[in-house]
GROMACS .gro file of C-alpha atoms in nm:
model
  370
    1UNK     CA    1 -12.994  -1.073  13.518
    2UNK     CA    2 -12.932  -0.702  13.545
    3UNK     CA    3 -12.893  -0.484  13.855
    4UNK     CA    4 -13.077  -0.191  13.885
    5UNK     CA    5 -12.832   0.073  13.966
    6UNK     CA    6 -13.078   0.309  14.122
    7UNK     CA    7 -13.160   0.037  14.340
    8UNK     CA    8 -12.804  -0.019  14.426
    9UNK     CA    9 -12.751   0.311  14.551
   10UNK     CA   10 -13.093   0.312  14.776
   11UNK     CA   11 -12.947   0.015  14.930
   12UNK     CA   12 -12.643   0.141  15.037
   13UNK     CA   13 -12.762   0.460  15.116
   14UNK     CA   14 -13.004   0.346  15.345
   15UNK     CA   15 -12.702   0.122  15.485
   16UNK     CA   16 -12.504   0.409  15.555
   17UNK     CA   17 -12.734   0.562  15.718
   18UNK     CA   18 -12.607   0.525  16.062
   19UNK     CA   19 -12.296   0.633  16.003
   20UNK     CA   20 -12.395   0.944  15.896
   21UNK     CA   21 -12.661   1.017  16.181
   22UNK     CA   22 -12.352   0.910  16.384
   23UNK     CA   23 -12.111   1.195  16.148
   24UNK     CA   24 -12.369   1.415  16.168
   25UNK     CA   25 -12.350   1.456  16.589
   26UNK     CA   26 -11.952   1.414  16.570
   27UNK     CA   27 -11.922   1.794  16.639
   28UNK     CA   28 -12.146   1.799  16.933
   29UNK     CA   29 -11.956   1.515  17.114
   30UNK     CA   30 -11.655   1.660  17.035
   31UNK     CA   31 -11.721   1.961  17.188
   32UNK     CA   32 -11.889   1.777  17.484
   33UNK     CA   33 -11.575   1.594  17.564
   34UNK     CA   34 -11.349   1.906  17.505
   35UNK     CA   35 -11.601   2.096  17.807
   36UNK     CA   36 -11.561   1.799  18.046
   37UNK     CA   37 -11.207   1.756  17.987
   38UNK     CA   38 -11.151   2.182  18.044
   39UNK     CA   39 -11.377   2.127  18.362
   40UNK     CA   40 -11.108   1.858  18.468
   41UNK     CA   41 -10.843   2.012  18.442
   42UNK     CA   42 -10.983   2.311  18.620
   43UNK     CA   43 -11.066   2.080  18.907
   44UNK     CA   44 -10.860   2.157  19.234
   45UNK     CA   45 -10.661   1.884  19.341
   46UNK     CA   46 -10.845   1.815  19.705
   47UNK     CA   47 -11.169   1.804  19.475
   48UNK     CA   48 -11.050   1.552  19.227
   49UNK     CA   49 -11.098   1.188  19.266
   50UNK     CA   50 -10.757   0.940  19.239
   51UNK     CA   51 -10.799   0.730  18.985
   52UNK     CA   52 -10.815   0.378  19.263
   53UNK     CA   53 -11.143   0.566  19.452
   54UNK     CA   54 -11.230   0.603  19.066
   55UNK     CA   55 -11.214   0.263  18.976
   56UNK     CA   56 -11.354   0.135  19.323
   57UNK     CA   57 -11.650   0.325  19.260
   58UNK     CA   58 -11.715   0.200  18.952
   59UNK     CA   59 -11.657  -0.170  19.059
   60UNK     CA   60 -11.906  -0.086  19.343
   61UNK     CA   61 -12.224   0.068  19.167
   62UNK     CA   62 -12.137  -0.194  18.873
   63UNK     CA   63 -12.178  -0.490  19.113
   64UNK     CA   64 -12.481  -0.345  19.249
   65UNK     CA   65 -12.669  -0.278  18.930
   66UNK     CA   66 -12.561  -0.575  18.776
   67UNK     CA   67 -12.702  -0.776  19.130
   68UNK     CA   68 -13.044  -0.680  19.087
   69UNK     CA   69 -13.070  -0.660  18.731
   70UNK     CA   70 -13.042  -1.037  18.746
   71UNK     CA   71 -13.198  -1.099  19.084
   72UNK     CA   72 -13.528  -0.897  18.919
   73UNK     CA   73 -13.475  -1.064  18.502
   74UNK     CA   74 -13.494  -1.419  18.707
   75UNK     CA   75 -13.761  -1.312  18.941
   76UNK     CA   76 -13.998  -1.149  18.696
   77UNK     CA   77 -13.906  -1.432  18.432
   78UNK     CA   78 -14.013  -1.723  18.710
   79UNK     CA   79 -14.364  -1.536  18.750
   80UNK     CA   80 -14.381  -1.540  18.349
   81UNK     CA   81 -14.334  -1.854  18.281
   82UNK     CA   82 -14.592  -1.944  18.539
   83UNK     CA   83 -14.811  -1.718  18.373
   84UNK     CA   84 -14.771  -1.890  18.018
   85UNK     CA   85 -14.610  -1.588  17.910
   86UNK     CA   86 -14.332  -1.855  17.764
   87UNK     CA   87 -14.137  -1.617  17.511
   88UNK     CA   88 -14.068  -1.334  17.732
   89UNK     CA   89 -14.009  -1.524  18.001
   90UNK     CA   90 -13.768  -1.639  17.816
   91UNK     CA   91 -13.629  -1.344  17.642
   92UNK     CA   92 -13.602  -1.195  17.956
   93UNK     CA   93 -13.381  -1.450  18.123
   94UNK     CA   94 -13.138  -1.424  17.806
   95UNK     CA   95 -12.773  -1.325  17.836
   96UNK     CA   96 -12.725  -0.977  17.798
   97UNK     CA   97 -12.555  -0.706  17.933
   98UNK     CA   98 -12.665  -0.532  18.222
   99UNK     CA   99 -12.880  -0.222  18.176
  100UNK     CA  100 -12.582  -0.011  18.368
  101UNK     CA  101 -12.480   0.187  18.034
  102UNK     CA  102 -12.872   0.252  18.010
  103UNK     CA  103 -12.866   0.413  18.330
  104UNK     CA  104 -12.531   0.637  18.316
  105UNK     CA  105 -12.646   0.819  17.981
  106UNK     CA  106 -12.993   0.873  18.135
  107UNK     CA  107 -12.820   1.035  18.424
  108UNK     CA  108 -12.970   0.860  18.712
  109UNK     CA  109 -12.716   0.760  18.841
  110UNK     CA  110 -12.568   1.138  18.894
  111UNK     CA  111 -12.815   1.131  19.204
  112UNK     CA  112 -12.627   1.375  19.479
  113UNK     CA  113 -12.744   1.142  19.748
  114UNK     CA  114 -12.616   0.799  19.533
  115UNK     CA  115 -12.310   0.939  19.491
  116UNK     CA  116 -12.247   1.137  19.853
  117UNK     CA  117 -12.297   0.744  19.998
  118UNK     CA  118 -12.088   0.552  19.714
  119UNK     CA  119 -11.815   0.779  19.727
  120UNK     CA  120 -11.785   0.796  20.107
  121UNK     CA  121 -11.815   0.455  20.182
  122UNK     CA  122 -11.514   0.370  19.873
  123UNK     CA  123 -11.352   0.610  20.092
  124UNK     CA  124 -11.391   0.475  20.419
  125UNK     CA  125 -11.296   0.151  20.264
  126UNK     CA  126 -10.957   0.255  20.136
  127UNK     CA  127 -10.873   0.452  20.464
  128UNK     CA  128 -10.954   0.139  20.660
  129UNK     CA  129 -10.733  -0.033  20.420
  130UNK     CA  130 -10.432   0.150  20.433
  131UNK     CA  131 -10.393   0.187  20.794
  132UNK     CA  132 -10.087   0.087  20.913
  133UNK     CA  133 -10.116  -0.239  21.161
  134UNK     CA  134 -10.031  -0.162  21.476
  135UNK     CA  135  -9.738  -0.368  21.650
  136UNK     CA  136  -9.955  -0.552  21.932
  137UNK     CA  137  -9.797  -0.513  22.294
  138UNK     CA  138  -9.934  -0.887  22.333
  139UNK     CA  139  -9.843  -1.039  22.000
  140UNK     CA  140 -10.030  -1.352  22.115
  141UNK     CA  141 -10.331  -1.113  22.240
  142UNK     CA  142 -10.686  -1.184  21.976
  143UNK     CA  143 -10.779  -0.903  21.793
  144UNK     CA  144 -11.042  -0.647  21.955
  145UNK     CA  145 -11.314  -0.779  21.773
  146UNK     CA  146 -11.205  -1.147  21.788
  147UNK     CA  147 -11.233  -1.079  22.164
  148UNK     CA  148 -11.585  -0.927  22.167
  149UNK     CA  149 -11.717  -1.205  21.991
  150UNK     CA  150 -11.600  -1.472  22.281
  151UNK     CA  151 -11.782  -1.175  22.514
  152UNK     CA  152 -12.009  -1.348  22.779
  153UNK     CA  153 -12.219  -1.040  22.755
  154UNK     CA  154 -12.412  -1.181  22.437
  155UNK     CA  155 -12.525  -0.845  22.338
  156UNK     CA  156 -12.158  -0.769  22.288
  157UNK     CA  157 -12.082  -1.076  22.146
  158UNK     CA  158 -12.376  -1.103  21.848
  159UNK     CA  159 -12.269  -0.761  21.750
  160UNK     CA  160 -11.935  -0.854  21.690
  161UNK     CA  161 -12.074  -1.158  21.537
  162UNK     CA  162 -12.295  -0.939  21.280
  163UNK     CA  163 -11.988  -0.650  21.263
  164UNK     CA  164 -11.802  -0.905  21.135
  165UNK     CA  165 -12.064  -1.123  20.938
  166UNK     CA  166 -12.141  -0.765  20.749
  167UNK     CA  167 -11.745  -0.660  20.671
  168UNK     CA  168 -11.738  -1.008  20.469
  169UNK     CA  169 -12.028  -0.920  20.304
  170UNK     CA  170 -11.915  -0.574  20.207
  171UNK     CA  171 -11.611  -0.765  20.079
  172UNK     CA  172 -11.798  -0.987  19.871
  173UNK     CA  173 -12.020  -0.777  19.671
  174UNK     CA  174 -11.762  -0.690  19.396
  175UNK     CA  175 -11.813  -1.059  19.293
  176UNK     CA  176 -12.162  -1.044  19.264
  177UNK     CA  177 -12.256  -1.310  19.524
  178UNK     CA  178 -12.507  -1.112  19.726
  179UNK     CA  179 -12.806  -1.126  19.520
  180UNK     CA  180 -13.017  -0.810  19.488
  181UNK     CA  181 -12.863  -0.676  19.840
  182UNK     CA  182 -12.686  -0.357  19.766
  183UNK     CA  183 -12.588  -0.245  20.154
  184UNK     CA  184 -12.758   0.096  20.036
  185UNK     CA  185 -12.989   0.291  20.311
  186UNK     CA  186 -13.340   0.183  20.242
  187UNK     CA  187 -13.418   0.490  19.988
  188UNK     CA  188 -13.137   0.457  19.812
  189UNK     CA  189 -13.185   0.130  19.756
  190UNK     CA  190 -13.533   0.140  19.653
  191UNK     CA  191 -13.450   0.434  19.408
  192UNK     CA  192 -13.198   0.215  19.226
  193UNK     CA  193 -13.407  -0.103  19.221
  194UNK     CA  194 -13.685   0.102  19.040
  195UNK     CA  195 -13.419   0.269  18.799
  196UNK     CA  196 -13.297  -0.106  18.746
  197UNK     CA  197 -13.663  -0.216  18.677
  198UNK     CA  198 -13.809   0.101  18.441
  199UNK     CA  199 -13.471   0.008  18.243
  200UNK     CA  200 -13.511  -0.347  18.178
  201UNK     CA  201 -13.894  -0.238  18.077
  202UNK     CA  202 -13.737  -0.033  17.797
  203UNK     CA  203 -13.501  -0.326  17.704
  204UNK     CA  204 -13.748  -0.580  17.638
  205UNK     CA  205 -14.120  -0.351  17.517
  206UNK     CA  206 -14.291  -0.527  17.290
  207UNK     CA  207 -14.522  -0.347  17.025
  208UNK     CA  208 -14.841  -0.552  17.150
  209UNK     CA  209 -15.012  -0.470  17.449
  210UNK     CA  210 -15.067  -0.792  17.619
  211UNK     CA  211 -14.726  -0.881  17.641
  212UNK     CA  212 -14.651  -0.546  17.757
  213UNK     CA  213 -14.894  -0.566  18.060
  214UNK     CA  214 -14.746  -0.915  18.144
  215UNK     CA  215 -14.391  -0.780  18.195
  216UNK     CA  216 -14.522  -0.496  18.363
  217UNK     CA  217 -14.668  -0.672  18.597
  218UNK     CA  218 -14.388  -0.901  18.713
  219UNK     CA  219 -14.117  -0.683  18.700
  220UNK     CA  220 -14.336  -0.472  18.965
  221UNK     CA  221 -14.368  -0.774  19.148
  222UNK     CA  222 -14.000  -0.856  19.125
  223UNK     CA  223 -13.936  -0.511  19.204
  224UNK     CA  224 -14.097  -0.517  19.575
  225UNK     CA  225 -14.003  -0.823  19.629
  226UNK     CA  226 -13.618  -0.695  19.620
  227UNK     CA  227 -13.742  -0.420  19.861
  228UNK     CA  228 -13.929  -0.607  20.079
  229UNK     CA  229 -13.662  -0.844  20.098
  230UNK     CA  230 -13.390  -0.533  20.198
  231UNK     CA  231 -13.296  -0.509  20.558
  232UNK     CA  232 -13.112  -0.163  20.652
  233UNK     CA  233 -13.046  -0.271  20.971
  234UNK     CA  234 -12.801  -0.572  20.808
  235UNK     CA  235 -12.556  -0.278  20.650
  236UNK     CA  236 -12.239  -0.264  20.769
  237UNK     CA  237 -12.238   0.061  20.904
  238UNK     CA  238 -12.586  -0.010  21.119
  239UNK     CA  239 -12.376  -0.305  21.226
  240UNK     CA  240 -12.116  -0.114  21.339
  241UNK     CA  241 -12.342   0.157  21.518
  242UNK     CA  242 -12.544  -0.122  21.731
  243UNK     CA  243 -12.170  -0.281  21.846
  244UNK     CA  244 -12.110   0.086  21.963
  245UNK     CA  245 -12.401   0.076  22.154
  246UNK     CA  246 -12.328  -0.249  22.315
  247UNK     CA  247 -12.019  -0.176  22.417
  248UNK     CA  248 -12.087   0.138  22.588
  249UNK     CA  249 -11.788   0.238  22.625
  250UNK     CA  250 -11.680   0.436  22.961
  251UNK     CA  251 -11.512   0.811  22.890
  252UNK     CA  252 -11.216   0.617  23.021
  253UNK     CA  253 -11.185   0.294  22.780
  254UNK     CA  254 -11.242   0.540  22.473
  255UNK     CA  255 -10.907   0.627  22.399
  256UNK     CA  256 -10.782   0.265  22.405
  257UNK     CA  257 -11.120   0.125  22.205
  258UNK     CA  258 -11.023   0.392  21.943
  259UNK     CA  259 -10.669   0.266  21.870
  260UNK     CA  260 -10.745  -0.067  21.866
  261UNK     CA  261 -10.982  -0.008  21.623
  262UNK     CA  262 -10.750   0.188  21.430
  263UNK     CA  263 -10.457  -0.084  21.462
  264UNK     CA  264 -10.688  -0.335  21.366
  265UNK     CA  265 -10.751  -0.145  21.094
  266UNK     CA  266 -11.242  -0.165  21.199
  267UNK     CA  267 -11.239   0.170  21.007
  268UNK     CA  268 -11.607   0.162  21.044
  269UNK     CA  269 -11.617   0.053  21.448
  270UNK     CA  270 -11.385   0.352  21.488
  271UNK     CA  271 -11.654   0.553  21.342
  272UNK     CA  272 -11.919   0.439  21.466
  273UNK     CA  273 -11.766   0.510  21.870
  274UNK     CA  274 -11.692   0.837  21.767
  275UNK     CA  275 -12.023   0.849  21.636
  276UNK     CA  276 -12.167   0.713  21.978
  277UNK     CA  277 -11.991   0.895  22.224
  278UNK     CA  278 -12.015   1.228  22.049
  279UNK     CA  279 -12.447   1.144  22.012
  280UNK     CA  280 -12.434   1.182  21.627
  281UNK     CA  281 -12.493   0.923  21.313
  282UNK     CA  282 -12.291   0.715  21.139
  283UNK     CA  283 -12.297   0.967  20.855
  284UNK     CA  284 -12.218   1.236  21.011
  285UNK     CA  285 -11.921   1.158  21.192
  286UNK     CA  286 -11.778   0.936  20.867
  287UNK     CA  287 -11.819   1.286  20.718
  288UNK     CA  288 -11.592   1.419  21.014
  289UNK     CA  289 -11.289   1.087  20.987
  290UNK     CA  290 -11.264   1.114  20.612
  291UNK     CA  291 -11.255   1.458  20.567
  292UNK     CA  292 -10.846   1.547  20.517
  293UNK     CA  293 -10.858   1.858  20.667
  294UNK     CA  294 -10.902   1.673  20.988
  295UNK     CA  295 -10.958   2.031  21.208
  296UNK     CA  296 -11.340   1.899  21.256
  297UNK     CA  297 -11.201   1.520  21.417
  298UNK     CA  298 -10.946   1.669  21.627
  299UNK     CA  299 -11.208   1.885  21.815
  300UNK     CA  300 -11.380   1.532  21.839
  301UNK     CA  301 -11.087   1.395  21.990
  302UNK     CA  302 -11.102   1.681  22.203
  303UNK     CA  303 -11.469   1.694  22.335
  304UNK     CA  304 -11.432   1.292  22.390
  305UNK     CA  305 -11.150   1.428  22.656
  306UNK     CA  306 -10.825   1.233  22.470
  307UNK     CA  307 -10.489   1.339  22.543
  308UNK     CA  308 -10.184   1.408  22.352
  309UNK     CA  309 -10.108   1.005  22.314
  310UNK     CA  310 -10.388   0.895  22.205
  311UNK     CA  311 -10.452   1.222  21.943
  312UNK     CA  312 -10.115   1.145  21.821
  313UNK     CA  313 -10.128   0.794  21.759
  314UNK     CA  314 -10.470   0.881  21.593
  315UNK     CA  315 -10.318   1.137  21.394
  316UNK     CA  316 -10.018   0.967  21.295
  317UNK     CA  317 -10.167   0.662  21.159
  318UNK     CA  318 -10.482   0.891  20.957
  319UNK     CA  319 -10.139   1.041  20.789
  320UNK     CA  320  -9.998   0.781  20.674
  321UNK     CA  321 -10.324   0.568  20.550
  322UNK     CA  322 -10.441   0.877  20.337
  323UNK     CA  323 -10.195   1.093  20.126
  324UNK     CA  324 -10.378   1.415  20.136
  325UNK     CA  325 -10.307   1.481  20.494
  326UNK     CA  326 -10.039   1.630  20.620
  327UNK     CA  327  -9.821   1.536  20.854
  328UNK     CA  328  -9.598   1.832  20.914
  329UNK     CA  329  -9.910   2.027  20.953
  330UNK     CA  330 -10.078   1.816  21.221
  331UNK     CA  331  -9.768   1.742  21.391
  332UNK     CA  332  -9.709   2.173  21.401
  333UNK     CA  333 -10.060   2.176  21.542
  334UNK     CA  334 -10.073   1.909  21.840
  335UNK     CA  335  -9.989   2.152  22.085
  336UNK     CA  336 -10.268   2.376  21.987
  337UNK     CA  337 -10.552   2.062  21.978
  338UNK     CA  338 -10.412   1.948  22.296
  339UNK     CA  339 -10.493   2.309  22.472
  340UNK     CA  340 -10.812   2.273  22.339
  341UNK     CA  341 -11.093   2.272  22.652
  342UNK     CA  342 -11.278   1.985  22.588
  343UNK     CA  343 -11.601   2.253  22.734
  344UNK     CA  344 -11.461   2.443  22.401
  345UNK     CA  345 -11.459   2.204  22.106
  346UNK     CA  346 -11.832   2.058  22.274
  347UNK     CA  347 -11.922   2.434  22.208
  348UNK     CA  348 -11.752   2.437  21.906
  349UNK     CA  349 -11.886   2.159  21.755
  350UNK     CA  350 -12.220   2.229  21.831
  351UNK     CA  351 -12.354   2.269  21.476
  352UNK     CA  352 -12.274   1.930  21.371
  353UNK     CA  353 -12.484   1.768  21.653
  354UNK     CA  354 -12.817   1.947  21.448
  355UNK     CA  355 -13.056   1.709  21.300
  356UNK     CA  356 -12.881   1.602  20.976
  357UNK     CA  357 -13.171   1.729  20.776
  358UNK     CA  358 -13.172   2.081  20.965
  359UNK     CA  359 -12.775   2.083  20.861
  360UNK     CA  360 -12.845   2.026  20.506
  361UNK     CA  361 -13.168   2.321  20.534
  362UNK     CA  362 -12.922   2.522  20.650
  363UNK     CA  363 -12.656   2.470  20.443
  364UNK     CA  364 -12.871   2.527  20.130
  365UNK     CA  365 -12.995   2.861  20.207
  366UNK     CA  366 -12.649   2.994  20.296
  367UNK     CA  367 -12.585   2.865  19.915
  368UNK     CA  368 -12.877   3.074  19.822
  369UNK     CA  369 -12.771   3.365  19.995
  370UNK     CA  370 -12.437   3.367  19.882
   0.00000   0.00000   0.00000
């Protein structure tokens, strides 16, 4: 039997096709890597995410996408099986990697609103975890949240229990045990669900019109089911705000409550108490608390008429928990902070209390003018 050299060469050439394509794009990829490395090198330290935050963001984002991916495929496959699209249903539920990489390549996950929420969530959790535990004045005294759960006021007790449940669910999110629940604001959850549905459609697309129509219908129905099940009120931040409203701390009670939440590492409730007292939404107050510069936070605490001791204790705890904060600078400025009249602080914070969309529009206009 003879072997045609031409046939062998053609086969080798065809097999080498992917390698040749990759090699042809090597220069462009190298240029891109260099450009990214240069951008990263010149980023100021205060703008660069630390390794822990990057890892936490990657874990949280992957958990969200994987949970939605699994829930959509599972429900769509059930619908397809019931409609006698057995092969397509089996293909959809077969083990496969997540569509996360596809969403990354498409650039969809660079969404500013999604990244703002994810970065803030990761930084909030990291700050809460790193807060130094306060030495209790009464060692046998239960924590604040445990006491609130046992309050005779049923609204406060229910709010405290809801917050504990929300915290537990948020902590368990990275284990993939929360179905398609992302704990995201509704608009961001909606975007992510439809992006995952579109990526699944692309992955399991066929050349036949009838199976594609069945797949589109099943994925759309599965996505709609996930959206209908999403309750923004179940989010950790929403639960914290409800509890803060239920507590309705008086000006005299607020300093002790803030100190206790810091000592108990309940950073979400700390933020919510400030938000409720100042008439802000949770995201506005979170932005103030997480800002390592902290100038606005000191003004907020003075606007709430906190004195030297609670401000000093809060400042010290935050500086210990966040390496970006300058403890010496805080110590040097404590006299100035405490000397700031509450009325002056409230007037300085007036722009912060504007509607968030209005503030965003003003910032956008200012950037265009610059």
